[in-house]
């Protein structure tokens, strides 16, 4: 197992390098950069003439190396990461990119983990319940919930919740994680309750969509597994139906959902983009969209690199979980030994 982990980590390094090159090139592909944003701001809001704004934009571009060829910009960026742990300077936020990521990534990851945990537990439970009661009213009800969760757009649910909170309950503070009086206060139970009051719409919307997918996959896999020959053999040995389902059928039906964890980590970090934008929450998703809009290339590239790393880490975790769950994986091939 340890050897397998080392091999996967070592193979991830060149993958990250290739992904960083591709990401940096794609981000820079559209015409224009942050100096064009500065030019437009000087003209539209500063009242400068085009000549004055263009001169200042060119000076800014030269000062920050935006006029250099793309390969040189990439090499300078990667050299700073490898040698100094410096991800560059955010042109829009006017602070190191590491500070921008450090402010938004932990809270986004915590929010995403809560949503994913709730969606997995509730969705798998609903899937087991629906599969063991196939074609009953319980199955029909849960299937309807799953259908709504898969089809109703998240931004629509967010807009409805915002409308209800603002116009029916007179809620004014919906664009932050805390009320103003708890902004710089130390953590306490009251501050935690205030946090829950602010983030519950995002958690509810993300959990609703996630549990729908988990339930559909779990229901379908469990129905197939319950008809397998080894399950019939377990029943013939006199095991109770509960033991047959929970000890033999459910662990094998979980395989696709476990492998899904390999791709769910990046989605967890960006899947709340629509909801976070509508609620104006300072998380990763809006930061990516905003940095791409103004051409803050180092912020965008760093977030994309983080998402690439989480994809690789997620796949490694999924492999380890699958090996821990299924003895056949541990025994087969010798890769996990």
XYZ file of C-alpha atoms in Angstrom:
337
model
C 0.000 0.000 0.000
C 2.780 2.436 0.922
C 4.664 1.649 -2.300
C 1.496 2.223 -4.310
C 1.004 5.593 -2.605
C 4.570 6.694 -3.380
C 4.211 5.687 -7.024
C 0.958 7.619 -7.382
C 2.434 10.735 -5.772
C 5.539 10.572 -7.969
C 3.460 10.156 -11.118
C 1.324 13.133 -10.100
C 4.223 15.608 -10.391
C 4.595 15.508 -14.209
C 0.808 15.486 -14.540
C 0.616 18.701 -12.517
C 3.324 20.302 -14.665
C 1.494 19.426 -17.875
C -1.793 20.686 -16.450
C -0.155 23.930 -15.324
C 1.221 24.551 -18.836
C -2.125 23.804 -20.462
C -4.038 25.922 -17.950
C -1.685 28.897 -18.241
C -1.864 28.780 -22.045
C -5.665 28.537 -22.114
C -6.060 31.416 -19.660
C -3.786 33.602 -21.776
C -5.391 32.548 -25.073
C -8.134 35.236 -25.189
C -6.888 38.659 -26.329
C -6.145 41.243 -23.656
C -4.845 41.174 -20.095
C -5.179 43.129 -16.870
C -3.719 46.242 -18.478
C -6.788 46.391 -20.733
C -8.986 46.347 -17.628
C -6.967 49.250 -16.212
C -7.335 51.157 -19.496
C -11.095 50.757 -19.518
C -11.378 51.760 -15.854
C -9.319 54.916 -16.414
C -11.481 55.895 -19.368
C -14.903 54.987 -17.960
C -14.441 55.963 -14.307
C -11.339 58.150 -14.238
C -12.302 60.397 -17.142
C -8.910 59.969 -18.818
C -8.465 60.259 -22.565
C -7.641 57.166 -24.559
C -4.040 58.293 -25.068
C -3.482 58.903 -21.349
C -5.151 55.660 -20.333
C -3.248 53.682 -22.956
C 0.079 55.125 -21.825
C -0.614 54.222 -18.178
C -1.829 50.746 -19.155
C 1.337 50.084 -21.156
C 3.499 51.321 -18.284
C 1.638 49.035 -15.877
C 1.989 46.104 -18.267
C 5.738 46.630 -18.550
C 6.183 47.078 -14.799
C 4.448 43.770 -14.006
C 5.876 41.781 -16.893
C 2.601 41.413 -18.769
C 4.287 42.488 -22.011
C 6.720 39.562 -21.936
C 6.172 36.467 -24.115
C 3.907 33.787 -22.711
C 6.673 31.167 -22.146
C 8.708 33.669 -20.115
C 5.695 34.586 -17.989
C 5.039 30.904 -17.305
C 8.672 30.138 -16.445
C 8.824 33.115 -14.068
C 5.600 32.000 -12.397
C 6.706 28.378 -11.974
C 10.182 29.396 -10.824
C 8.646 31.493 -8.058
C 6.420 28.578 -6.973
C 9.212 25.984 -6.936
C 12.013 28.086 -5.450
C 10.190 30.486 -3.106
C 6.647 29.156 -2.783
C 5.534 32.421 -4.418
C 2.424 32.077 -6.589
C 2.725 35.610 -7.879
C 1.048 38.901 -7.066
C -2.643 39.466 -7.590
C -3.095 42.489 -9.826
C -6.744 43.000 -8.884
C -6.564 42.375 -5.123
C -3.085 43.991 -4.900
C -1.771 41.305 -2.557
C 0.134 38.013 -2.909
C -1.890 35.292 -4.607
C -1.124 32.975 -1.687
C -3.030 35.376 0.589
C -6.041 35.389 -1.750
C -6.058 31.589 -1.882
C -5.443 31.309 1.858
C -8.443 33.516 2.602
C -10.907 31.675 0.383
C -9.756 28.065 0.113
C -10.120 26.939 3.773
C -13.660 28.285 4.179
C -14.646 26.907 0.768
C -13.186 23.506 1.570
C -14.937 23.385 4.944
C -18.245 24.356 3.336
C -17.779 21.831 0.533
C -16.877 18.995 2.910
C -20.010 19.605 4.985
C -22.177 19.617 1.850
C -20.493 16.517 0.471
C -20.769 14.618 3.749
C -24.469 15.422 4.081
C -25.148 14.633 0.427
C -23.317 11.297 0.661
C -24.919 10.121 3.919
C -28.448 11.231 3.017
C -28.190 10.201 -0.643
C -26.826 6.717 0.076
C -29.417 6.191 2.808
C -32.214 7.254 0.459
C -30.805 4.964 -2.242
C -30.788 1.957 0.069
C -34.297 2.781 1.271
C -35.636 3.154 -2.279
C -33.959 -0.016 -3.587
C -35.221 -2.202 -0.747
C -38.746 -0.861 -1.289
C -38.823 -0.897 -5.087
C -42.037 0.391 -6.720
C -43.555 1.373 -3.369
C -44.734 4.892 -2.519
C -41.431 5.426 -0.689
C -39.510 4.609 -3.867
C -41.740 6.926 -5.907
C -41.371 9.787 -3.421
C -37.585 9.493 -3.182
C -37.277 9.157 -6.958
C -39.235 12.400 -7.334
C -36.889 14.125 -4.883
C -33.914 12.798 -6.844
C -35.416 13.983 -10.140
C -35.939 17.494 -8.783
C -32.429 17.619 -7.360
C -30.924 16.604 -10.698
C -32.984 18.941 -12.878
C -33.759 22.157 -10.990
C -30.906 24.654 -11.617
C -29.025 25.690 -8.520
C -29.077 29.360 -9.417
C -32.887 29.212 -9.609
C -33.117 27.686 -6.135
C -30.700 30.346 -4.867
C -32.741 33.177 -6.408
C -35.945 31.830 -4.864
C -34.334 31.577 -1.420
C -32.889 35.108 -1.716
C -36.300 36.467 -2.718
C -38.024 34.752 0.198
C -35.386 35.819 2.751
C -35.228 39.445 1.637
C -38.844 40.247 0.793
C -40.710 37.981 3.220
C -38.376 37.715 6.218
C -36.563 41.080 5.854
C -33.120 39.457 6.049
C -30.487 42.044 5.121
C -27.157 40.284 5.732
C -26.943 37.519 3.128
C -23.623 38.362 1.480
C -21.179 37.215 4.162
C -20.380 34.352 6.485
C -21.113 36.342 9.648
C -23.120 39.287 10.878
C -21.245 42.551 11.332
C -21.004 42.179 15.115
C -19.259 38.802 14.772
C -16.820 39.846 12.028
C -13.681 40.035 14.161
C -14.963 38.284 17.255
C -13.312 35.090 18.548
C -15.089 31.801 17.938
C -17.968 31.031 20.260
C -21.219 29.121 20.170
C -23.130 32.288 19.247
C -20.738 32.974 16.370
C -21.135 29.395 15.140
C -24.933 29.736 15.211
C -24.596 33.000 13.296
C -22.420 31.234 10.715
C -25.049 28.519 10.252
C -27.730 31.168 9.759
C -25.703 32.693 6.917
C -24.529 29.571 5.073
C -27.517 27.244 5.402
C -28.923 28.210 1.952
C -25.665 27.237 0.230
C -25.438 24.007 2.226
C -29.071 23.138 1.519
C -28.814 23.774 -2.245
C -25.514 21.926 -2.677
C -26.672 19.013 -0.523
C -29.959 18.735 -2.421
C -28.170 18.410 -5.767
C -25.516 16.040 -4.417
C -27.870 13.675 -2.649
C -29.917 13.329 -5.837
C -26.932 11.932 -7.735
C -25.845 9.662 -4.885
C -29.349 8.294 -4.442
C -29.849 7.491 -8.130
C -26.499 5.710 -8.404
C -26.939 3.831 -5.125
C -30.482 2.730 -5.955
C -29.514 1.408 -9.385
C -26.378 -0.383 -8.186
C -28.096 -1.906 -5.183
C -30.957 -3.253 -7.295
C -28.427 -4.974 -9.558
C -26.468 -6.301 -6.588
C -29.554 -7.677 -4.831
C -30.156 -9.938 -7.830
C -26.600 -11.289 -7.839
C -25.999 -14.992 -7.178
C -23.900 -14.521 -4.039
C -26.732 -12.497 -2.486
C -29.156 -15.320 -3.193
C -26.652 -17.698 -1.624
C -26.489 -15.539 1.501
C -30.277 -15.632 1.732
C -30.258 -19.422 1.274
C -27.897 -19.751 4.237
C -30.558 -18.252 6.458
C -29.220 -14.745 6.944
C -31.787 -12.094 7.708
C -32.677 -9.669 4.923
C -31.090 -6.807 6.824
C -27.805 -8.686 7.144
C -27.889 -9.653 3.476
C -28.418 -6.055 2.397
C -26.029 -4.271 4.765
C -23.207 -6.857 4.943
C -23.161 -8.208 1.391
C -25.093 -6.016 -1.030
C -24.409 -2.443 0.118
C -20.562 -2.675 0.273
C -20.437 -3.940 -3.316
C -22.974 -1.382 -4.516
C -20.801 1.409 -3.090
C -17.931 0.885 -5.562
C -19.046 3.407 -8.223
C -19.755 6.028 -5.577
C -16.316 5.549 -4.057
C -14.652 5.928 -7.436
C -16.751 9.058 -7.933
C -14.866 10.605 -5.009
C -11.874 10.854 -7.334
C -13.530 13.577 -9.378
C -15.780 15.112 -6.745
C -13.129 17.130 -4.875
C -12.646 19.812 -7.564
C -16.395 19.863 -8.110
C -16.879 20.392 -4.388
C -14.714 23.520 -4.570
C -16.351 25.000 -7.675
C -19.811 23.448 -7.611
C -21.144 26.264 -5.437
C -20.188 28.963 -7.986
C -23.756 29.863 -8.966
C -25.026 29.895 -5.386
C -21.988 31.727 -4.005
C -22.213 34.407 -6.706
C -25.905 35.021 -6.002
C -25.266 35.187 -2.248
C -21.999 37.143 -2.822
C -20.014 34.829 -0.570
C -16.188 35.149 -0.604
C -15.366 31.616 -1.744
C -13.227 30.042 -4.474
C -15.852 29.961 -7.224
C -16.561 33.703 -7.452
C -12.829 34.428 -7.151
C -12.107 32.284 -10.221
C -14.877 33.917 -12.246
C -13.884 37.414 -11.126
C -10.170 36.933 -11.831
C -10.924 35.582 -15.308
C -13.191 38.551 -15.993
C -10.535 41.182 -15.217
C -7.538 39.174 -16.496
C -5.856 38.540 -13.139
C -3.957 35.633 -14.636
C -1.938 34.515 -11.601
C -5.009 34.185 -9.384
C -6.847 32.178 -12.038
C -3.840 29.967 -12.817
C -3.169 29.276 -9.132
C -6.768 28.295 -8.435
C -6.732 26.024 -11.498
C -3.504 24.447 -10.239
C -5.138 23.872 -6.840
C -8.149 22.237 -8.513
C -5.827 20.008 -10.559
C -4.031 18.951 -7.384
C -7.324 18.155 -5.662
C -8.347 16.008 -8.628
C -5.177 13.942 -8.307
C -5.500 13.716 -4.524
C -9.142 12.704 -4.896
C -8.262 9.847 -7.239
C -5.585 8.578 -4.841
C -8.035 8.721 -1.926
C -10.652 6.892 -3.994
C -8.183 4.112 -4.817
C -7.226 3.719 -1.159
C -10.865 3.686 -0.029
C -11.747 1.103 -2.657
C -8.844 -1.088 -1.561
C -9.922 -0.781 2.074
C -13.534 -1.662 1.233
C -13.028 -4.568 -1.165
C -10.581 -7.387 -0.295
C -10.546 -8.409 -3.972
C -8.873 -5.118 -4.850
C -6.252 -5.568 -2.130
C -5.461 -9.090 -3.259
C -5.573 -8.508 -6.999
C -2.690 -7.254 -9.074
C -0.307 -6.706 -6.166
C -0.386 -2.935 -6.673
C -1.912 -2.372 -3.258
C 0.175 -4.893 -1.419
